[in-house]
Amino acid sequence: MTFHYYQNHAQDFFDGTVNVDMTPLYEAFTQHLPHVARVLDAGCGSGRDAKAFHEMGYQVDAFDASSAMVELARQHTGLPVKLTTFSEIDCKAQYDGIWCCASLLHVPSSELPAVMQKLADALKPSGVWYVSFKYGNGERVQGERRFTDLDEEGLRVLLRAVPGIEISLLWATQDNRPDRDETWLNGILRKNAA
């Protein structure tokens, strides 16, 4: 269902998100990265964030599950954006930072612990991980997309299933898009040093 939404509405989604100013969120994330960090943009959508991190000088890998979004992100970023899903991630300790902006929220809550573990495995010790979810509690379908909404307690409960990952910072923000009145839960997570 969600996959088909992005396949069928890729250009609209791209147009609605590609120019959103994400500077405060970038700063909250990049201040924890080493100078020559390797960053994974997981569920990159338009490629807006992957492009920004690439222009900051980081080595960026990006993927999305929608082939239509991947094509637009490749054109926008000039990066070799991969067509893959969260469940297909299979790397160990490769990334200094992982960026999951409004992407994990489409994973069903029953699958989130396993997906979070795969991402945690891909993060280097002491690595930093940004996540965002629509603020709330529970699963819902809106339009053609499914959402898993989390609040602070929901994220804490989820992370109990992911050993070695700790919360550095949680904060709420309002959606920056002009036609949206939504609250987002943002989190900076850290992987234990060893």
XYZ file of C-alpha atoms in Angstrom:
194
model
C 0.000 0.000 0.000
C 2.585 2.593 1.127
C 4.989 1.393 -1.572
C 2.351 1.958 -4.262
C 1.689 5.460 -2.942
C 5.327 6.454 -3.482
C 5.473 4.730 -6.856
C 2.362 6.574 -8.034
C 3.018 9.948 -6.375
C 6.818 10.160 -6.543
C 6.968 13.493 -8.370
C 4.383 15.135 -6.101
C 6.207 13.896 -3.014
C 9.547 15.035 -4.441
C 8.174 18.495 -5.244
C 6.612 18.848 -1.794
C 9.685 17.857 0.192
C 12.837 18.609 -1.790
C 13.089 22.284 -0.798
C 12.103 22.035 2.887
C 14.717 23.748 5.094
C 16.179 21.033 7.318
C 19.138 23.048 8.657
C 18.319 22.758 12.401
C 17.924 18.976 12.110
C 21.142 18.665 10.090
C 23.027 20.598 12.769
C 21.656 18.406 15.572
C 22.971 15.350 13.681
C 26.220 16.514 12.078
C 27.667 18.052 15.254
C 28.238 14.454 16.426
C 29.915 13.252 13.207
C 33.671 13.001 12.617
C 35.050 15.280 9.908
C 35.176 12.625 7.160
C 32.128 10.617 8.188
C 30.377 7.937 6.194
C 26.618 8.528 6.366
C 23.674 6.338 5.350
C 20.462 8.090 4.301
C 18.014 5.236 4.898
C 14.730 5.726 3.080
C 16.028 8.818 1.316
C 12.869 9.840 -0.571
C 13.713 12.817 -2.786
C 17.414 12.635 -1.892
C 17.247 16.128 -0.345
C 19.187 15.105 2.766
C 21.669 12.821 1.013
C 22.524 15.714 -1.319
C 22.942 18.104 1.622
C 25.274 15.725 3.475
C 27.254 15.071 0.293
C 27.680 18.835 -0.194
C 28.930 19.066 3.421
C 31.754 16.733 2.428
C 30.519 13.477 3.913
C 30.685 10.137 2.117
C 27.005 9.318 1.574
C 25.173 6.105 0.757
C 21.427 6.347 0.181
C 18.575 3.998 -0.560
C 14.816 3.943 -0.948
C 12.277 1.142 -1.471
C 10.449 2.913 -4.317
C 12.082 2.650 -7.749
C 10.324 5.869 -8.808
C 11.763 7.738 -5.794
C 15.199 6.193 -6.381
C 15.226 7.499 -9.960
C 14.281 11.035 -8.846
C 16.817 10.934 -6.000
C 19.574 9.811 -8.378
C 18.786 12.702 -10.711
C 18.657 15.201 -7.836
C 21.791 14.075 -6.003
C 24.064 12.661 -8.672
C 24.657 9.806 -6.206
C 24.194 6.077 -6.936
C 21.054 5.779 -4.814
C 20.202 2.111 -4.267
C 16.833 0.414 -4.592
C 16.488 -1.554 -1.367
C 14.360 -1.959 1.743
C 15.154 -1.732 5.447
C 14.822 -5.501 5.807
C 17.519 -6.022 3.149
C 20.179 -4.044 5.043
C 23.039 -6.410 5.796
C 26.227 -4.613 6.768
C 28.231 -4.396 9.967
C 29.722 -1.273 11.538
C 30.082 0.674 8.278
C 28.540 4.042 9.135
C 29.529 6.914 11.412
C 25.997 8.236 11.059
C 22.617 6.947 9.947
C 19.831 9.333 8.951
C 16.232 8.042 9.061
C 14.131 11.137 8.389
C 10.422 10.275 8.124
C 11.245 6.809 6.781
C 11.007 4.305 9.650
C 7.486 5.555 10.311
C 6.245 3.387 7.421
C 7.571 0.163 8.983
C 4.840 -1.819 10.788
C 5.417 -1.762 14.545
C 5.768 -5.563 14.615
C 8.737 -5.300 12.206
C 10.398 -2.233 13.754
C 12.566 -4.053 16.353
C 14.210 -6.242 13.674
C 14.674 -3.291 11.308
C 16.151 -1.148 14.105
C 18.579 -3.968 14.943
C 19.755 -4.171 11.312
C 20.397 -0.421 11.296
C 22.124 -0.593 14.693
C 24.392 -3.330 13.324
C 25.302 -1.093 10.370
C 26.379 1.719 12.718
C 29.970 1.948 13.942
C 30.634 1.964 17.699
C 29.996 5.509 19.014
C 28.027 6.219 15.827
C 25.125 8.665 15.752
C 21.639 7.949 14.416
C 18.847 10.395 13.656
C 15.232 9.153 13.613
C 11.898 10.917 13.215
C 8.326 9.740 13.588
C 4.985 11.498 13.477
C 4.176 12.242 17.098
C 1.648 9.858 18.576
C 1.115 6.309 19.665
C 0.039 3.380 17.501
C -0.466 2.376 13.904
C -2.848 3.959 11.409
C -3.604 4.250 7.736
C -3.931 7.721 6.246
C -4.796 7.964 2.586
C -2.739 5.293 0.845
C 0.017 5.106 3.463
C 0.456 3.275 6.747
C 2.150 4.966 9.682
C 3.631 3.843 12.960
C 3.458 6.888 15.229
C 5.709 7.146 18.289
C 6.006 9.425 21.293
C 8.984 9.551 23.663
C 7.836 6.540 25.679
C 7.071 4.547 22.537
C 10.594 5.113 21.234
C 12.095 4.153 24.606
C 10.100 0.922 24.621
C 11.154 0.150 21.034
C 14.831 0.702 21.839
C 14.704 -1.826 24.700
C 14.743 -4.410 21.912
C 17.948 -2.916 20.419
C 20.858 -3.472 22.821
C 23.667 -0.930 22.784
C 21.609 1.956 21.401
C 20.919 4.857 23.735
C 18.927 8.061 23.393
C 21.056 11.222 23.457
C 18.276 13.703 22.751
C 14.543 13.741 22.011
C 12.605 16.797 20.900
C 9.419 17.708 19.069
C 9.163 19.954 16.017
C 6.376 21.240 13.804
C 6.262 20.224 10.146
C 8.082 22.793 7.984
C 5.857 22.300 4.946
C 3.397 25.186 4.512
C 0.307 22.980 4.149
C 1.021 20.755 7.172
C 0.118 21.099 10.826
C 1.832 18.033 12.252
C 4.138 17.414 15.170
C 7.218 15.236 14.754
C 9.247 13.337 17.329
C 12.965 13.688 16.592
C 15.658 11.595 18.208
C 19.436 11.526 18.263
C 20.567 8.026 19.208
C 24.093 6.817 19.949
C 25.678 3.388 19.711
C 27.783 2.349 22.681
C 31.529 2.580 22.134
C 32.148 -1.150 22.541
